[in-house]
């Protein structure tokens, strides 16, 4: 896939590629490469930190989850978001008050990072295009990702490309030690909790409806068979119908990438939306949540029905019950930790019983104490603001470490002289 991606990038930069970019006819997922390179010649970026995001609009939700912490980091150290797609850059500028530039050429990127004395480069995913920034040896490279889960991506061999990884808690370190070979997780992982959840809390309003409510939050269909965790097309319709038949209100929170790869998931999504509208609309039987903070949906729900995904760990601090689906695809694999083994699992064949199971767990939650004991293991200290503080402190420490290491390298190279 990376080889084909590089070949496509070369074609896009050709004369024909210029026309494709100009008329917005690029293939889905391909950055347009319309950069600010000429304007950036000889200039430097303000601040210590670059957030490198070469993706197109489809993946912007991954960066959006970090807006709150990045604003705080910008106040402390200065942050610039660097994109490879001008459309994505324009959207980010409209959404958050952070400096944003688009850089199309690898040479421009490498030079401006060095010229700016950039200390940290942060990444919110494992996009193969991240290698353009990873070439820079004058900065420390940190993987943030956009959630902590038992998905196989959490133990991807790609983690080795980054100097450090910020993880949620000890569970993530143990998961990597168990499933990833030749990687020193305790040395290269820094637990910071989930900083996006700290900033998300400020937007939450108190619950105003006491009807028993289930949050259904399936993940997307996945990029490979091994990561096909979504229940939407296999469980979703039967499960939501069962919840409604049981008299439970349903909040359906679709994943932003729903239906991007497999059309069947888009069709299931449409069917669920129609079902909730027919159940009363306006929130009577439930509603679709697309532009609300995740914590607002947590606050308004009594139980979550979700897949193997980061949302299960984020739900833990609520203390409320959960049901995790079991993927129908026999090729799917997970990086299981304690939460999967102790949570009720719902198979596709059992989806029509979801309502009975959910109501029983809402009224009688026998695993509550066991889940509460797992909170610190997965997330560390969840006192409001503590995760954001750990994130900012970790960035400060790594910036100082970078200065120490880079000075040593420059002294050694200066003493050696030119080759």
Coordinates of C-alpha atoms in Angstrom, one line a residue:
X1 CA 0.0 0.0 0.0
X2 CA 2.7 2.6 0.8
X3 CA 4.4 1.9 -2.5
X4 CA 1.2 2.4 -4.4
X5 CA 0.6 5.6 -2.4
X6 CA 4.0 7.0 -3.3
X7 CA 3.4 6.2 -6.9
X8 CA 0.1 8.0 -6.8
X9 CA 1.7 11.0 -5.1
X10 CA 4.3 11.2 -7.9
X11 CA 1.5 11.1 -10.5
X12 CA -0.4 13.8 -8.7
X13 CA 2.6 16.1 -8.8
X14 CA 2.8 15.7 -12.5
X15 CA 1.2 18.1 -15.0
X16 CA -1.9 16.1 -15.0
X17 CA -1.9 16.0 -11.2
X18 CA -1.9 19.8 -11.2
X19 CA -5.1 19.8 -13.1
X20 CA -6.6 17.2 -10.7
X21 CA -5.7 19.3 -7.7
X22 CA -7.0 22.5 -9.3
X23 CA -10.4 21.1 -10.1
X24 CA -10.6 19.0 -6.8
X25 CA -10.8 15.7 -8.7
X26 CA -8.3 13.8 -6.6
X27 CA -9.1 10.2 -5.4
X28 CA -10.7 10.0 -2.0
X29 CA -8.2 10.1 0.8
X30 CA -5.4 11.6 -1.3
X31 CA -4.1 15.0 -0.1
X32 CA -4.2 17.7 -2.7
X33 CA -0.6 18.9 -2.1
X34 CA -1.5 22.6 -2.7
X35 CA 1.0 24.0 -0.3
X36 CA 2.3 27.3 1.2
X37 CA 5.9 26.2 0.3
X38 CA 6.8 29.3 -1.7
X39 CA 5.5 31.7 1.0
X40 CA 7.3 29.7 3.7
X41 CA 10.7 29.9 2.0
X42 CA 13.3 31.2 4.5
X43 CA 10.7 31.6 7.2
X44 CA 10.4 29.8 10.6
X45 CA 7.4 28.5 12.6
X46 CA 6.6 30.0 15.9
X47 CA 6.7 27.8 19.0
X48 CA 8.2 24.5 20.0
X49 CA 5.7 22.1 18.7
X50 CA 4.5 20.9 15.3
X51 CA 1.4 18.7 14.9
X52 CA 1.8 16.8 11.6
X53 CA -1.5 15.9 10.0
X54 CA -1.2 15.0 6.3
X55 CA -4.7 13.5 6.0
X56 CA -7.8 14.6 4.1
X57 CA -11.1 15.6 5.6
X58 CA -12.3 12.0 6.2
X59 CA -9.8 11.7 9.1
X60 CA -10.2 15.1 10.6
X61 CA -12.2 13.7 13.5
X62 CA -8.9 12.2 14.8
X63 CA -7.3 15.7 15.1
X64 CA -10.5 17.4 16.3
X65 CA -10.5 15.3 19.5
X66 CA -7.2 16.9 20.4
X67 CA -8.2 20.5 19.8
X68 CA -8.7 21.3 23.5
X69 CA -5.3 19.9 24.7
X70 CA -3.5 21.5 21.8
X71 CA -4.9 24.9 22.6
X72 CA -3.6 24.6 26.1
X73 CA -0.2 23.4 24.7
X74 CA -0.1 26.3 22.4
X75 CA -0.5 28.7 25.3
X76 CA 2.4 27.0 27.0
X77 CA 4.9 26.2 24.2
X78 CA 3.4 27.3 20.9
X79 CA 1.9 24.9 18.4
X80 CA 1.7 24.9 14.6
X81 CA -0.5 22.4 12.7
X82 CA 1.2 21.3 9.5
X83 CA -1.1 19.7 6.8
X84 CA -0.5 18.3 3.3
X85 CA -4.0 19.0 2.2
X86 CA -5.2 22.6 1.7
X87 CA -8.9 21.7 2.1
X88 CA -8.2 20.1 5.5
X89 CA -6.0 23.1 6.5
X90 CA -8.9 25.5 5.7
X91 CA -11.3 23.5 7.8
X92 CA -9.0 23.4 10.7
X93 CA -8.5 27.2 10.5
X94 CA -12.2 27.6 10.7
X95 CA -12.6 25.4 13.7
X96 CA -9.8 26.2 16.0
X97 CA -7.6 29.2 16.8
X98 CA -4.2 27.6 16.1
X99 CA -1.6 28.4 13.4
X100 CA -2.0 26.1 10.4
X101 CA 0.2 25.8 7.3
X102 CA 0.1 23.5 4.3
X103 CA 3.4 22.0 3.1
X104 CA 3.5 19.9 0.0
X105 CA 7.2 19.2 -0.4
X106 CA 9.3 17.1 1.9
X107 CA 12.3 19.4 1.4
X108 CA 10.3 22.4 2.6
X109 CA 9.1 20.4 5.7
X110 CA 12.5 19.2 6.7
X111 CA 14.1 22.7 6.3
X112 CA 11.4 24.6 8.2
X113 CA 11.5 22.1 11.1
X114 CA 15.2 22.6 11.4
X115 CA 15.1 26.3 10.8
X116 CA 12.3 26.8 13.4
X117 CA 14.2 24.9 16.1
X118 CA 11.1 22.7 16.5
X119 CA 11.4 20.5 19.5
X120 CA 8.5 18.1 19.3
X121 CA 6.5 16.7 16.4
X122 CA 3.1 15.2 17.4
X123 CA 1.0 12.7 15.4
X124 CA -2.6 11.6 16.0
X125 CA -2.5 8.5 13.8
X126 CA -0.2 6.1 11.9
X127 CA -0.7 7.4 8.4
X128 CA 2.1 6.2 6.2
X129 CA 2.5 9.8 5.0
X130 CA 3.8 10.7 8.5
X131 CA 7.2 9.5 7.2
X132 CA 7.7 12.9 5.6
X133 CA 8.0 14.5 9.0
X134 CA 9.6 11.5 10.7
X135 CA 12.7 12.1 8.6
X136 CA 13.6 15.0 10.7
X137 CA 16.2 14.1 13.3
X138 CA 16.3 17.5 15.0
X139 CA 13.0 17.0 16.8
X140 CA 11.5 14.3 19.1
X141 CA 8.6 12.5 17.5
X142 CA 5.6 11.6 19.7
X143 CA 2.6 9.4 18.8
X144 CA -0.6 10.6 20.4
X145 CA -3.1 8.5 18.5
X146 CA -6.8 9.3 19.1
X147 CA -7.9 6.8 21.7
X148 CA -6.8 3.8 23.7
X149 CA -8.4 0.4 22.9
X150 CA -8.0 -3.3 22.5
X151 CA -7.9 -2.9 18.7
X152 CA -4.9 -4.4 17.0
X153 CA -3.9 -0.9 15.8
X154 CA -3.0 -0.2 19.5
X155 CA -0.2 -2.7 19.2
X156 CA 0.8 -2.0 15.7
X157 CA 4.5 -2.4 14.8
X158 CA 4.3 1.2 13.5
X159 CA 4.7 2.4 17.0
X160 CA 8.4 1.8 16.7
X161 CA 8.7 4.7 14.2
X162 CA 8.2 7.2 17.0
X163 CA 10.6 8.2 19.8
X164 CA 7.8 8.2 22.4
X165 CA 4.1 7.4 22.6
X166 CA 1.7 9.1 25.0
X167 CA -0.6 6.4 26.2
X168 CA -3.7 6.5 28.5
X169 CA -2.4 4.3 31.4
X170 CA -0.7 1.1 32.5
X171 CA -3.1 -1.1 30.6
X172 CA -1.7 0.3 27.3
X173 CA 1.9 -0.4 28.4
X174 CA 1.0 -3.9 29.4
X175 CA -0.9 -4.5 26.2
X176 CA 2.1 -3.4 24.1
X177 CA 4.5 -5.6 26.2
X178 CA 2.2 -8.6 25.6
X179 CA 1.5 -8.2 21.9
X180 CA 4.4 -6.3 20.4
X181 CA 7.9 -7.8 20.0
X182 CA 11.2 -6.0 20.2
X183 CA 9.6 -2.9 21.7
X184 CA 10.5 -1.5 25.1
X185 CA 7.1 -0.2 26.1
X186 CA 8.0 0.9 29.7
X187 CA 10.8 3.1 28.4
X188 CA 9.1 4.6 25.3
X189 CA 5.5 5.0 26.6
X190 CA 4.5 7.9 28.8
X191 CA 1.1 7.6 30.5
X192 CA -0.9 10.8 30.4
X193 CA -4.5 9.6 30.7
X194 CA -7.0 11.0 28.1
X195 CA -6.4 14.7 27.8
X196 CA -9.2 15.2 25.3
X197 CA -11.7 14.1 27.8
X198 CA -10.6 16.8 30.3
X199 CA -11.4 19.5 27.8
X200 CA -14.6 17.8 26.6
X201 CA -16.0 18.0 30.1
X202 CA -16.3 21.8 30.0
X203 CA -19.0 21.6 27.3
X204 CA -21.3 19.1 29.1
X205 CA -24.7 20.1 30.5
X206 CA -26.5 18.2 33.3
X207 CA -28.9 15.5 32.2
X208 CA -32.5 16.6 31.8
X209 CA -34.2 13.3 30.9
X210 CA -34.4 10.4 33.3
X211 CA -35.8 7.8 30.9
X212 CA -33.6 4.6 30.8
X213 CA -31.3 5.3 27.9
X214 CA -28.7 3.3 26.0
X215 CA -25.9 4.8 24.0
X216 CA -25.1 2.7 20.9
X217 CA -21.7 3.8 19.6
X218 CA -20.3 1.4 17.0
X219 CA -16.9 1.8 15.5
X220 CA -16.2 2.0 11.7
X221 CA -15.8 -1.0 9.5
X222 CA -12.0 -1.0 9.7
X223 CA -9.2 -0.9 7.1
X224 CA -8.3 -4.6 7.2
X225 CA -10.1 -7.9 8.0
X226 CA -8.2 -8.2 11.2
X227 CA -9.6 -4.9 12.5
X228 CA -13.2 -5.4 11.4
X229 CA -14.8 -4.8 14.7
X230 CA -17.9 -2.8 13.7
X231 CA -21.3 -4.3 14.7
X232 CA -23.3 -1.8 12.7
X233 CA -24.1 -4.1 9.7
X234 CA -24.3 -7.3 11.7
X235 CA -25.8 -6.4 15.0
X236 CA -27.0 -2.8 14.8
X237 CA -30.5 -3.0 13.3
X238 CA -31.6 -6.0 15.4
X239 CA -30.0 -4.6 18.6
X240 CA -31.5 -1.2 18.3
X241 CA -35.0 -2.6 17.5
X242 CA -34.7 -4.8 20.6
X243 CA -33.7 -1.8 22.7
X244 CA -36.7 0.2 21.5
X245 CA -39.1 -2.7 21.9
X246 CA -37.9 -3.0 25.5
X247 CA -39.0 0.7 26.1
X248 CA -35.4 2.0 26.2
X249 CA -34.4 5.3 24.7
X250 CA -31.5 5.0 22.3
X251 CA -28.8 7.5 21.5
X252 CA -27.1 6.4 18.3
X253 CA -23.6 7.8 17.8
X254 CA -22.2 6.8 14.4
X255 CA -18.5 6.7 13.8
X256 CA -17.4 9.6 11.4
X257 CA -16.0 7.0 8.9
X258 CA -19.1 4.9 8.8
X259 CA -19.7 3.6 5.3
X260 CA -16.4 5.1 3.8
X261 CA -15.0 1.6 2.9
X262 CA -18.0 -0.7 2.8
X263 CA -21.4 0.5 1.4
X264 CA -23.3 -2.0 3.6
X265 CA -22.4 0.0 6.6
X266 CA -23.8 3.2 5.1
X267 CA -27.0 1.4 4.4
X268 CA -27.3 0.1 8.0
X269 CA -26.6 3.6 9.2
X270 CA -29.5 4.9 7.1
X271 CA -31.8 2.2 8.4
X272 CA -31.0 3.0 12.0
X273 CA -31.6 6.7 11.4
X274 CA -35.0 5.9 9.9
X275 CA -35.9 3.6 12.7
X276 CA -35.2 6.2 15.4
X277 CA -37.1 8.8 13.4
X278 CA -40.1 6.4 13.2
X279 CA -39.8 5.7 16.9
X280 CA -40.9 9.2 17.6
X281 CA -38.2 11.5 16.4
X282 CA -37.2 14.6 18.4
X283 CA -35.6 12.3 21.0
X284 CA -38.9 10.6 22.0
X285 CA -37.6 7.1 21.3
X286 CA -34.0 8.2 20.7
X287 CA -31.9 10.3 18.3
X288 CA -28.8 10.4 16.3
X289 CA -25.8 12.1 17.9
X290 CA -23.3 13.6 15.4
X291 CA -22.2 17.0 16.8
X292 CA -22.4 16.6 20.5
X293 CA -19.4 16.1 22.9
X294 CA -18.8 12.4 23.7
X295 CA -19.2 13.2 27.4
X296 CA -22.7 14.6 26.8
X297 CA -23.8 11.3 25.4
X298 CA -22.2 9.6 28.4
X299 CA -24.0 11.9 30.8
X300 CA -27.4 11.3 29.1
X301 CA -27.1 7.5 29.0
X302 CA -27.4 4.6 31.6
X303 CA -25.6 2.0 29.6
X304 CA -23.3 1.8 26.5
X305 CA -23.5 -0.8 23.8
X306 CA -20.2 -0.5 21.8
X307 CA -17.7 -2.5 19.9
X308 CA -14.0 -3.2 20.6
X309 CA -12.9 0.5 20.5
X310 CA -11.6 3.4 22.6
X311 CA -15.1 4.4 23.6
X312 CA -15.2 1.5 26.1
X313 CA -12.3 2.7 28.1
X314 CA -13.5 6.3 28.0
X315 CA -16.8 5.1 29.4
X316 CA -15.2 3.5 32.4
X317 CA -15.2 6.6 34.7
X318 CA -19.0 6.8 34.4
X319 CA -19.3 3.7 36.6
X320 CA -22.3 2.7 34.5
X321 CA -22.7 -0.8 32.8
X322 CA -21.5 -1.7 29.3
X323 CA -22.0 -4.3 26.7
X324 CA -19.3 -4.9 24.2
X325 CA -20.1 -6.7 20.9
X326 CA -18.2 -9.7 19.6
X327 CA -17.2 -9.1 16.0
X328 CA -18.9 -11.4 13.4
X329 CA -15.9 -11.5 11.1
X330 CA -13.9 -14.6 12.0
X331 CA -10.7 -12.9 10.7
X332 CA -10.9 -10.1 13.2
X333 CA -8.3 -10.1 16.0
X334 CA -8.0 -8.0 19.2
X335 CA -5.3 -7.2 21.7
X336 CA -7.5 -8.2 24.7
X337 CA -7.0 -6.8 28.2
X338 CA -9.1 -7.2 31.3
X339 CA -12.0 -5.1 30.2
X340 CA -12.9 -7.4 27.3
X341 CA -12.7 -10.5 29.4
X342 CA -15.0 -9.2 32.2
X343 CA -17.6 -7.4 30.1
X344 CA -20.8 -9.0 28.7
X345 CA -20.2 -9.7 25.0
X346 CA -23.0 -9.6 22.4
X347 CA -22.8 -11.8 19.3
X348 CA -24.7 -11.1 16.1
X349 CA -27.0 -14.0 16.8
X350 CA -27.9 -12.6 20.2
X351 CA -28.5 -9.0 18.9
X352 CA -32.3 -9.4 19.1
X353 CA -31.9 -9.9 22.9
X354 CA -30.0 -6.7 23.5
X355 CA -33.0 -4.9 25.0
X356 CA -33.6 -7.6 27.7
X357 CA -29.9 -7.7 28.5
X358 CA -29.5 -3.9 28.7
X359 CA -32.5 -3.4 30.9
X360 CA -31.3 -6.1 33.3
X361 CA -27.9 -4.5 33.5
X362 CA -29.3 -1.0 34.1
X363 CA -31.4 -2.4 37.0
X364 CA -28.8 -4.8 38.3
X365 CA -25.2 -4.2 37.6
X366 CA -23.1 -7.0 39.2
X367 CA -19.8 -5.9 37.7
X368 CA -19.8 -2.3 38.8
X369 CA -17.2 -2.6 41.5
X370 CA -14.8 -4.6 39.3
X371 CA -15.0 -2.0 36.5
X372 CA -14.4 0.9 39.0
X373 CA -11.2 -0.9 40.1
X374 CA -10.0 -0.9 36.5
X375 CA -10.3 2.9 36.1
X376 CA -6.8 3.8 37.4
X377 CA -5.3 0.9 35.5
X378 CA -6.6 2.1 32.2
X379 CA -6.6 5.9 32.7
X380 CA -4.6 6.8 35.8
X381 CA -5.8 9.7 37.9
X382 CA -9.2 10.9 36.5
X383 CA -9.5 14.0 38.7
X384 CA -10.7 16.7 36.3
X385 CA -7.8 18.5 34.8
X386 CA -5.2 15.9 35.9
X387 CA -4.8 14.2 32.5
X388 CA -4.3 17.6 30.8
X389 CA -1.7 18.5 33.4
X390 CA 0.2 15.3 32.7
X391 CA 0.1 15.9 29.0
X392 CA 1.4 19.4 29.3
X393 CA 4.2 18.4 31.7
X394 CA 5.2 15.5 29.5
X395 CA 5.5 17.8 26.5
X396 CA 7.6 20.3 28.6
X397 CA 10.0 17.5 29.8
X398 CA 10.5 16.1 26.3
X399 CA 11.1 19.6 24.8
X400 CA 13.9 20.0 27.4
X401 CA 15.3 16.6 26.7
X402 CA 15.3 17.4 23.0
X403 CA 17.4 20.5 23.6
X404 CA 19.9 18.5 25.6
X405 CA 20.2 15.8 23.0
X406 CA 20.3 18.1 20.0
X407 CA 23.0 20.2 21.5
X408 CA 25.1 17.1 22.1
X409 CA 24.7 16.0 18.5
X410 CA 25.6 19.5 17.2
X411 CA 28.7 19.6 19.4
X412 CA 29.8 16.2 18.2
X413 CA 29.2 17.1 14.5
X414 CA 31.0 20.4 15.0
X415 CA 34.0 18.7 16.6
X416 CA 34.2 16.2 13.7
X417 CA 34.0 18.8 11.0
X418 CA 32.8 18.4 7.4
X419 CA 33.3 15.0 5.7

